[in-house]
Amino acid sequence: MASQSASSSSSDGSSSATSISQQKDQLYFIGEQEFWEPIQDEYIKKIAETPSEDVYPSFNPGPTKADGSMNFECHCVGHLVASPCGFEFRNVITCQKKASDADMEAGACADEMMAFMDCAMRTECFKAAKGDGKDGAESKD
């Protein structure tokens, strides 16, 4: 069962937080003005000032690891790795990471990139959902 406590909005666009409870979880919604106000809660202030590697035990530094290799666990590429073309994606990225700028200009990794693109077109794994409106037109079946 969900319970909701509503809040009122004032004429200046501010509102107090709205809370929706569903079982053990609780969501809070705040207005834009409240979002930009300084943090008042001491616990949240402490978290905000804590280095990310202390907050997240498996700190994820981004797409490139400290040694220069690809971080395939990064949220920015994780969906590509998990796609039907994940094998091809890992191959092209690994190739690009190993190639120099000059090699890339000369066409290095072209075969790997074409294999990835061929997979993407064949499986339509990046096709927008029909009628989602993202590309301004409906996708064909």
mmCIF file of C-alpha atoms in Angstrom:
data_model
loop_
_atom_site.group_PDB
_atom_site.id
_atom_site.type_symbol
_atom_site.label_atom_id
_atom_site.label_comp_id
_atom_site.label_asym_id
_atom_site.label_seq_id
_atom_site.Cartn_x
_atom_site.Cartn_y
_atom_site.Cartn_z
ATOM 1 C CA MET A 1 0.000 0.000 0.000
ATOM 2 C CA ALA A 2 1.202 3.461 -0.803
ATOM 3 C CA SER A 3 0.517 6.505 1.251
ATOM 4 C CA GLN A 4 1.138 9.996 0.027
ATOM 5 C CA SER A 5 1.372 13.230 1.911
ATOM 6 C CA ALA A 6 0.788 16.141 -0.386
ATOM 7 C CA SER A 7 2.229 19.594 -0.049
ATOM 8 C CA SER A 8 1.110 22.941 -1.258
ATOM 9 C CA SER A 9 2.931 25.222 -3.649
ATOM 10 C CA SER A 10 3.195 28.906 -3.062
ATOM 11 C CA SER A 11 2.911 31.605 -5.711
ATOM 12 C CA ASP A 12 6.732 31.904 -5.921
ATOM 13 C CA GLY A 13 7.045 28.292 -7.100
ATOM 14 C CA SER A 14 8.472 26.930 -3.867
ATOM 15 C CA SER A 15 6.958 23.925 -2.206
ATOM 16 C CA SER A 16 7.609 21.811 0.785
ATOM 17 C CA ALA A 17 8.727 18.228 0.263
ATOM 18 C CA THR A 18 6.190 15.662 -0.859
ATOM 19 C CA SER A 19 6.608 12.145 0.453
ATOM 20 C CA ILE A 20 5.343 8.878 -1.011
ATOM 21 C CA SER A 21 5.820 5.720 1.050
ATOM 22 C CA GLN A 22 5.762 2.266 -0.515
ATOM 23 C CA GLN A 23 6.434 -0.524 1.930
ATOM 24 C CA LYS A 24 9.896 0.171 3.410
ATOM 25 C CA ASP A 25 11.033 2.793 0.864
ATOM 26 C CA GLN A 26 10.111 6.438 0.938
ATOM 27 C CA LEU A 27 10.472 8.963 -1.913
ATOM 28 C CA TYR A 28 10.710 12.701 -1.408
ATOM 29 C CA PHE A 29 9.920 15.334 -4.018
ATOM 30 C CA ILE A 30 11.084 18.919 -3.636
ATOM 31 C CA GLY A 31 10.624 22.071 -5.670
ATOM 32 C CA GLU A 32 13.390 23.855 -7.569
ATOM 33 C CA GLN A 33 13.817 26.596 -4.975
ATOM 34 C CA GLU A 34 14.171 24.062 -2.181
ATOM 35 C CA PHE A 35 16.662 22.088 -4.303
ATOM 36 C CA TRP A 36 19.014 25.076 -4.513
ATOM 37 C CA GLU A 37 18.800 26.008 -0.824
ATOM 38 C CA PRO A 38 21.816 25.148 1.378
ATOM 39 C CA ILE A 39 21.758 21.667 2.911
ATOM 40 C CA GLN A 40 20.430 21.800 6.472
ATOM 41 C CA ASP A 41 20.623 18.155 7.537
ATOM 42 C CA GLU A 42 23.901 17.428 9.390
ATOM 43 C CA TYR A 43 24.103 13.817 8.186
ATOM 44 C CA ILE A 44 23.675 14.874 4.549
ATOM 45 C CA LYS A 45 26.284 17.633 5.019
ATOM 46 C CA LYS A 46 28.708 15.002 6.312
ATOM 47 C CA ILE A 47 28.026 12.719 3.314
ATOM 48 C CA ALA A 48 28.395 15.634 0.884
ATOM 49 C CA GLU A 49 31.840 16.435 2.307
ATOM 50 C CA THR A 50 33.035 12.810 2.341
ATOM 51 C CA PRO A 51 35.376 11.749 -0.487
ATOM 52 C CA SER A 52 33.566 9.499 -2.972
ATOM 53 C CA GLU A 53 35.999 6.607 -2.456
ATOM 54 C CA ASP A 54 34.912 6.548 1.208
ATOM 55 C CA VAL A 55 31.193 6.723 0.352
ATOM 56 C CA TYR A 56 31.254 4.083 -2.389
ATOM 57 C CA PRO A 57 33.392 1.083 -1.439
ATOM 58 C CA SER A 58 33.673 0.031 -5.085
ATOM 59 C CA PHE A 59 34.485 3.527 -6.353
ATOM 60 C CA ASN A 60 34.069 3.534 -10.106
ATOM 61 C CA PRO A 61 36.500 6.079 -11.609
ATOM 62 C CA GLY A 62 34.978 6.267 -15.088
ATOM 63 C CA PRO A 63 35.599 4.644 -18.466
ATOM 64 C CA THR A 64 39.393 4.530 -18.062
ATOM 65 C CA LYS A 65 41.228 2.835 -15.209
ATOM 66 C CA ALA A 66 44.363 4.364 -13.635
ATOM 67 C CA ASP A 67 46.557 2.025 -15.714
ATOM 68 C CA GLY A 68 44.922 3.279 -18.933
ATOM 69 C CA SER A 69 42.891 0.140 -19.600
ATOM 70 C CA MET A 70 39.155 0.218 -20.232
ATOM 71 C CA ASN A 71 36.818 0.057 -17.239
ATOM 72 C CA PHE A 72 33.981 -2.055 -18.625
ATOM 73 C CA GLU A 73 32.128 -1.786 -15.286
ATOM 74 C CA CYS A 74 31.652 1.981 -15.693
ATOM 75 C CA HIS A 75 27.991 2.982 -15.832
ATOM 76 C CA CYS A 76 28.731 4.987 -18.990
ATOM 77 C CA VAL A 77 29.564 1.848 -21.011
ATOM 78 C CA GLY A 78 28.037 -0.933 -18.924
ATOM 79 C CA HIS A 79 24.854 -0.982 -20.985
ATOM 80 C CA LEU A 80 26.924 -1.450 -24.155
ATOM 81 C CA VAL A 81 28.904 -4.308 -22.647
ATOM 82 C CA ALA A 82 25.656 -5.990 -21.602
ATOM 83 C CA SER A 83 24.001 -5.490 -25.000
ATOM 84 C CA PRO A 84 23.706 -8.252 -27.625
ATOM 85 C CA CYS A 85 26.784 -6.643 -29.245
ATOM 86 C CA GLY A 86 28.841 -6.554 -26.060
ATOM 87 C CA PHE A 87 31.561 -8.842 -27.411
ATOM 88 C CA GLU A 88 32.046 -6.657 -30.481
ATOM 89 C CA PHE A 89 31.941 -3.490 -28.363
ATOM 90 C CA ARG A 90 34.677 -4.790 -26.050
ATOM 91 C CA ASN A 91 36.796 -5.720 -29.081
ATOM 92 C CA VAL A 92 36.576 -2.277 -30.686
ATOM 93 C CA ILE A 93 37.199 -0.378 -27.449
ATOM 94 C CA THR A 94 40.134 -2.603 -26.499
ATOM 95 C CA CYS A 95 41.627 -2.066 -29.954
ATOM 96 C CA GLN A 96 41.143 1.710 -29.740
ATOM 97 C CA LYS A 97 42.761 1.848 -26.292
ATOM 98 C CA LYS A 98 45.847 0.035 -27.614
ATOM 99 C CA ALA A 99 46.165 2.103 -30.816
ATOM 100 C CA SER A 100 48.001 5.421 -30.993
ATOM 101 C CA ASP A 101 46.379 8.557 -32.410
ATOM 102 C CA ALA A 102 48.441 8.108 -35.591
ATOM 103 C CA ASP A 103 47.286 4.492 -35.908
ATOM 104 C CA MET A 104 43.668 5.584 -35.457
ATOM 105 C CA GLU A 105 44.079 8.247 -38.165
ATOM 106 C CA ALA A 106 45.489 5.538 -40.456
ATOM 107 C CA GLY A 107 42.392 3.379 -39.961
ATOM 108 C CA ALA A 108 43.316 1.126 -37.057
ATOM 109 C CA CYS A 109 40.378 -0.747 -35.542
ATOM 110 C CA ALA A 110 38.197 -0.216 -38.617
ATOM 111 C CA ASP A 111 37.414 -3.932 -38.874
ATOM 112 C CA GLU A 112 36.451 -4.095 -35.206
ATOM 113 C CA MET A 113 34.268 -0.991 -35.528
ATOM 114 C CA MET A 114 32.543 -2.377 -38.614
ATOM 115 C CA ALA A 115 31.887 -5.668 -36.793
ATOM 116 C CA PHE A 116 30.316 -3.713 -33.915
ATOM 117 C CA MET A 117 28.201 -1.591 -36.261
ATOM 118 C CA ASP A 118 27.163 -4.672 -38.250
ATOM 119 C CA CYS A 119 26.039 -6.336 -35.025
ATOM 120 C CA ALA A 120 24.141 -3.210 -33.934
ATOM 121 C CA MET A 121 22.298 -3.019 -37.258
ATOM 122 C CA ARG A 122 21.666 -6.776 -37.431
ATOM 123 C CA THR A 123 20.308 -7.098 -33.895
ATOM 124 C CA GLU A 124 18.751 -3.602 -33.740
ATOM 125 C CA CYS A 125 19.960 -3.541 -30.130
ATOM 126 C CA PHE A 126 20.054 0.271 -30.107
ATOM 127 C CA LYS A 127 16.742 0.775 -31.874
ATOM 128 C CA ALA A 128 14.386 3.192 -30.138
ATOM 129 C CA ALA A 129 11.196 1.698 -28.785
ATOM 130 C CA LYS A 130 8.256 2.185 -31.126
ATOM 131 C CA GLY A 131 6.592 5.513 -30.516
ATOM 132 C CA ASP A 132 8.973 6.673 -27.785
ATOM 133 C CA GLY A 133 9.324 9.983 -29.637
ATOM 134 C CA LYS A 134 13.097 10.241 -29.099
ATOM 135 C CA ASP A 135 13.943 10.533 -32.779
ATOM 136 C CA GLY A 136 10.839 12.451 -33.833
ATOM 137 C CA ALA A 137 9.503 9.539 -35.868
ATOM 138 C CA GLU A 138 8.159 6.135 -35.068
ATOM 139 C CA SER A 139 10.436 3.162 -35.588
ATOM 140 C CA LYS A 140 9.372 0.585 -38.113
ATOM 141 C CA ASP A 141 8.756 -3.033 -37.127
#
